[in-house]
Structure formats: C-alpha cells, structure tokens
Amino acid sequence: MSGTRTAPRRGGTTVTEHGPCQEQAREEAVEAALGTLDLDEKTRLLAGQDMWSLPALPRIGLASLVLSDGPVGVRGVRWTADDPSVALPSPTALAAAWDPALARRAGRLLAQEARRKGVHVLLAPTVNLHRSPLGGRHFEAYSEDPYLTGAIGTGYVLGVQDGGVATTVKHFVANDAETDRFTVDNVIAGRPLRELYLAPFETIVRNARPWGIMTAYNQVNGCTMTEHHHLVNEVLRAEWGFDGCNVSDWMAARDTGRALAGGLDVAMPGPGTVYGEALAAAVRAGEADESAVDAAVRNVLRLAARVGALEGVRPAVTEPPPPLDGDALAREIAHRSFVLLRNERGALPLPPGRTVALIGAAARDARVLGGGSAEVFPDHVVSPLDGLTAALPPGALTYATGADPDDEPAPAGPGFALRAVCRDARGTVLGACPLPSGQVRWIGDDLPGGVTHDTLHSVEITGTFTPRESGEHAFGTRGLGAFTLTVAGRTLYDGVQAMGDEADPFEAFFGAPTERGRVALTEGVPVEVSLLHPLGGAPAAPLPAVLFSLVHLRPRRDPDELIAEAVEAARAADTAVVVVATTERVESEGFDRRDLRLPGRQDELVRAVAAANPDTVVVVNAGAPVEMDWRDDVAAVLLGWFPGQEGGAALADVLLGAEEPGGRLPTTWPAALADAPVTEVTPTDGTLAYTEGLFIGYRAWERAGASPAYPFGHGLGYTTWEYESLDVTPHHATVRVRNTGARGGREVVQLYAAPMTDTVERPARWLAGFAGVEAGPGEAVDVEIPLPRRTFEIWDEGAGRWTAVAGTYELQAGRSVADRRLSATLEVRAEAGDGPAAPRVTP
C-alpha cells in the first residue's frame, strides 16, 4: 500500500490591491475628484443613465461604468447573440463541486469575458439560500447551507476581482423566493437572520472584500432593503467593514430620501430613478443630507478607481491572470459538479464495447441554462446526443425521444434561423439583429444599433424554419399587444393579445404562450416564418420595453407510441441512458414552483425503460430538486444540473469513465414535496414569516426525524474511501482518508459540529468545514480543516453580539451529513467580552 501524504493547499495566486500605499493613493484621488463636483453632478453619478451603465464625467476623467448580468456568463449590455458568451454550469452546479478554488477559476474566466465585452461590474453572485425546494430561482443560488454558500461565493468573488472586474453580491438579503418578490415582507428573527441569511454575505465581505453589493426588492422585518439603514449602514458597513458600492436591484429603489438614508449608493436603471434630479431637488429642499450624497458618490468613485474607470488612478489590478480556455473550464466544472446519486452493481462507468440507447427529448435539446437574467447566448451547445455521438464508436448509439417535457409551445429554438427587423412608422428599416431563441427582450436602451424607442414603430421576427420532423407544427405568440403571425405563406393569426391576470407586462412575457395555429410541414424542407408586432398597443411598462416571443411546438405524436419506441430501443441496447429535465416554465426567474414533479410523462418513461432494461441510467437535467419515485428501480442516477455549454461533452466523459463525477449535493433532495419540512413561499397579506427559524435544509430534516431521498453532502464516485483517523486541536481538525479502490479519485471530506449537550436551541449538527482531497489507489492523504471560532458561536439577540456556547462538542468527519465516519470531542469554554471562543481538546 502507498504511504501517507499531506494534501496540498489549492486556490491559485492571489491578486492584491497593491498594498496600503496604493489604497491611500486611490482614496486621495477619490477625495480630490469628489471635491470638484457640484450637487447636480454628484446626484447624476448616483443614477443609471440607461439600463446598464452610469454616466461618464470627462471633466474629472471618469468613464461610464458598465454593468452586466450574469452569474454563469457575461451577457454584456445587449440581449443579442451578436457577441456570444461562454456559458458555465449553473451556480448550484458550481456549489456541488465543493471547491472554492474552482469557483475562483470560474470567476477569473468571467472577468476575462467581462473585460472582452467592456464590462466593469458583474451582477453576481447570488448567495441567497435554498430555504424551500419550491424556490423558482434556486438554480442561480448555491446551497441551503450558509457555510458552503459563503465559501463558494468567496472563491467566485475573489476570482472575478482577480481580473479587475467588480462583483455585486446579491440579493441583500432574504430574497429566497420569487413570489411577490417586489413587495413581500420577510419576517425573520434575529438569530436565523444572522446565523443563516446574513452569514454568507458576512463571510464574503470579510474574506473577499467585494467591491459591490446589490440590495434586494423585498422587505425584511418591515423595511424595504433599499432603505434598510440598520442592515446596510450599521451591519454591512460599520460592523463588517464593507467599503464598496451598494447598487439597487433593477427598479427596487422607491423613495429618494429613505433610500439615501438607508445607504443606497446607486439607483438602477435609468434615466428615470429616485436619484439624479430628484435627489438634487431633495437636498435643496432640505429633505436629504448632502453629506450622505457625498458618501454615496465616494463609493461610486472608489468603484470606478478600482476597475480602472477613473483617470490618474492605478486600478486595483494592473495585470490580470493568464487567459483561461472557456470551453475547457466549462467542461471541467460540469463533470466536477455532476452528482452520482445512485450506482448499483457498478453500472457506471460504462464498460468499453457496450451499446447505448439514449432516450429523452432533453438528450437532443439540452437545457444548459436557467431562465431570466442569468441567460446568455453561447456560440455553441454540446447536447448529450452530441457528446455521446462523438465519444462512442459508430453504431454503438441509438436515440429515441421517449417523452417530451414540453406540452405547450416554447420560444423558437432548433431549426429556426431568425432575426429581428425594426422599422419606423413609414416602414423604413432602422436596424436588425439575430435572434437565437425567438425571444425579443429589449428593456431600456437595449435595442439594436440605430434604433430608438422614439422612432421604433414595429418589430418583425422573420426568417426560416427547417423542421426536424414531418407533421403538424404549432406556432404561437407570447406577450401583449398586436401580432400578425405568418408561416409558409399562411396567416395563422392577426389580432391583439390583451392583458389578462398578469401583474405587469414582464409577467406576461415570462407567462403562458398562446398557440395561434398549426401547419403541416415536411422534415428538412425550410419554410418562411414571420411574426410582426406593431408597438403602441401594449400597456406601458415600468421602463421602455419590447417584450414578446415567437413560440413553437413540434408535432405531437401519440405519447404511448413514443414510450413504446423508447422501450424497444432500451431492450435492444446493453445500457439505456434516459435524460429527464425541467423546462423554463418550471424553473426560471420571476415565479416559484408549484410542485417538484418532472413535467410531461417523463416519470412514466423512466419506469417503462427500467422495466425493459435493468442497466438503466437516468440523467437529471434540472437546477434544483425534482421528485424521482423511480430512483430505486434504476441502476444509476446522475444529477447533471444545468450543465452549461459543454454539458454533453462532460456527460460523455463521466458516463464512459474518462472523468469521475465529482459533485456532492449542496442541498437536500427530498423524496416528495410533502416530506420537506419547509415549503412555504407564498406570502399571507404581504408577509412571509420564516417561522422555522434556524431549521432549514438538513437542519430541518434532522429536527423532524425524517429521511430525504438523498442527504446534504451526498455523492458517489468511481472509487471507495476509508476514513482512518480524525485529530482535533483548538484551531483545526486533521482527517486521514485512504483511497481503497482501483482508480484515482477525489473525495470531499466534510466536517460537522454537534453539541453533545445544549443550553440553547440549535440544530443537531451543522457544517463546520470541508476540503477536497485527491489520491491514487491505496494512497492515504491527510487533510487539515480549519475550525473558525464562529463554529461554536450563536447570535445573542439580547446582547446584540456573537457569543460562544460553552460545552462539549463532537466533531464528525464523513461523506455527507448522514454518512459520518469518525468523531472526536472538543471542549469549548466561553470567554468574557467579544474575544474569540477558546476551544480546547478534551484529554
């Protein structure tokens, strides 16, 4: 057997801000610039000049600061595929890798993309918690656990800022669901607010010094977050030392004086905001304090100086890290994030020479991104069908649709070649741009070149559609106003879509599509398509906006027949790989989920295929938990998340054994929604009370004495591990693990703290630390995991401070919260004052 080694520390080179002298020079330049500004100039700098930027002020050498979504790719300032973006796996996938160093590399790649697109500020990461599995935007957040979220978020922020680009850590705070997110009042007691929801933000502020933060739409305990003086000025800034720029979520700022007093620096977007001219008028009327305006402007100028947008000031980063290969990193993150939930009889990796039946609509048209502001346009997407076709020898792979998750039209996708043509009232073309998905989503000045809202009279989606199947294809619209839809020379619709129950036009854009007609088409024969949308008939939006879609549904064959074909394909192959998925109507920004079921007849498909072939592998293409009542009937279950542009290639790597699935669950996976301890996301009379307190995620499952389908931290690999020893000191734990399998692998060693007796209400255990280790066959590795003092502290609501809870704790090392292999005790005594807890090892 191999000897023992110590695992190397990972994380890459740290890029600093060039030391105290450079920071002092930056502050002096900021003060000098501030001193030259009059009131109107200062207030103008605090308001967006358009959808994505702040105004320039050449007189002081200030360039326009450019902001951009999103967390998995940098879109830039236009909703267009003209300038493609690298699309990384979803944030849940990044968290599933349990590797802050990998998150840092992801951040560096995004900074590289931002610089290429002229972007100074990235509107990410999202570090809200997975409080309820019904949260519709969980794919964009990391985890149910504040420690894991803070660790991954710290790596991400460090990486982006290594590249000289700012982050805005969001959404501060408790934007943990989408229902009524603009107005909901989330009522949270002091301890859970501090120990859960604020904790990731605090970790990132203290350890990564982010240059920006985004305050959320919602209220917390009766106060809107863009006006929350206590949480922003007293906690975020005074207590934690945040010295960055506080940007509102888009259209979240509501009141000029209260926003300024609440510590909001920038109100986005513009030009119509509560700042700018309104703020100057408020100061002159004595309704706002100019010293608070100066503080906000100082934060904006500091941000500009850090990112290199203020002349005469050395930016925080003068030499970005070496370039990264976006395709390669996207592929690596994907396979590192895949979680092997089940692997009976060594079904994976697939042995050489086996034939494979690939089944599922999502295998051909993979969903690689979540919807909403996180969406970007990659220049290519590798589907599971593409990846396995390239990796397997000719004749080894067959494909069958099996069951389609879409039962309603979706934005035009594969087979369509479209562009948007903009015309004025006389029919003159003002501009045009390609459309990768049949969606027009232009808000504010996000318009094709040469087009303005004043001159724009109509938009036409036009181009060709080449069917992949013969039969009756359905076409339709989504959005409000007048439409004329023409396909293959036939006018399918000419009318007006009025406002329904939607709260505003944005909800209508993301809402239900409407089928307008059907046309019989022939596979491979292109036809002309057109959707003309004259403007002026839709209700006014909060911002000038053009929001509508051409939608399509391919021919609907008899579902029983499709499942029967899939069963025959599975029966004829050595292994069946079924890809199941959610859709944009299940997981997206702007709404929460109603249930955890897979859409369509996908569950039935899996059961039928598994009955025909005992070697059935199911790949789950979803950003958050789904119910899988068939999980014990299949040989393997592999969670692929929203895997980014290289997802299909990474899937082939993992299925065929070129790479190990490296992920561990960052959130608990329930067997059924009814089992989940915390599910409520819908406010009552405008209020959502977090009555569960400290008990969300695995904390709640353990308190309820319930067992989920798969626990927090769970994930299998292609080798086996023995946990040999655990030693603890006052400041860290050392765990020795040995690879007892036949191939090299990576293990995520998880450390949990559990009070043996308790004088306060606390969870049974909580994540105290983790570390990834790699080892060859037979090799043992020692890994050291720090024990932060906060591990043994609670927020004392009466004293208003963190307090160590004395007593005996058991430190438990293992593979998940439910698979703990070793334990050691630690005695903690409380010290007076605000000093650190002083743990000592029990003799």
PDB file of C-alpha atoms in Angstrom, residues 46 53 110 365 383 443 633 834 841:
ATOM      1  CA  LEU A  46     -25.816  58.005  -8.454  1.00  0.00           C
ATOM      2  CA  SER A  53     -24.457  51.990 -17.235  1.00  0.00           C
ATOM      3  CA  LEU A 110     -15.926  35.599 -16.172  1.00  0.00           C
ATOM      4  CA  ASP A 365     -32.193  19.654 -26.879  1.00  0.00           C
ATOM      5  CA  SER A 383     -26.043  18.242 -26.039  1.00  0.00           C
ATOM      6  CA  ILE A 443     -35.549  46.844 -21.970  1.00  0.00           C
ATOM      7  CA  ASP A 633     -35.799   0.896  -9.859  1.00  0.00           C
ATOM      8  CA  ASP A 834     -16.113  39.929  22.406  1.00  0.00           C
ATOM      9  CA  VAL A 841      -9.263  19.432  23.219  1.00  0.00           C
TER      10      VAL A 841
END
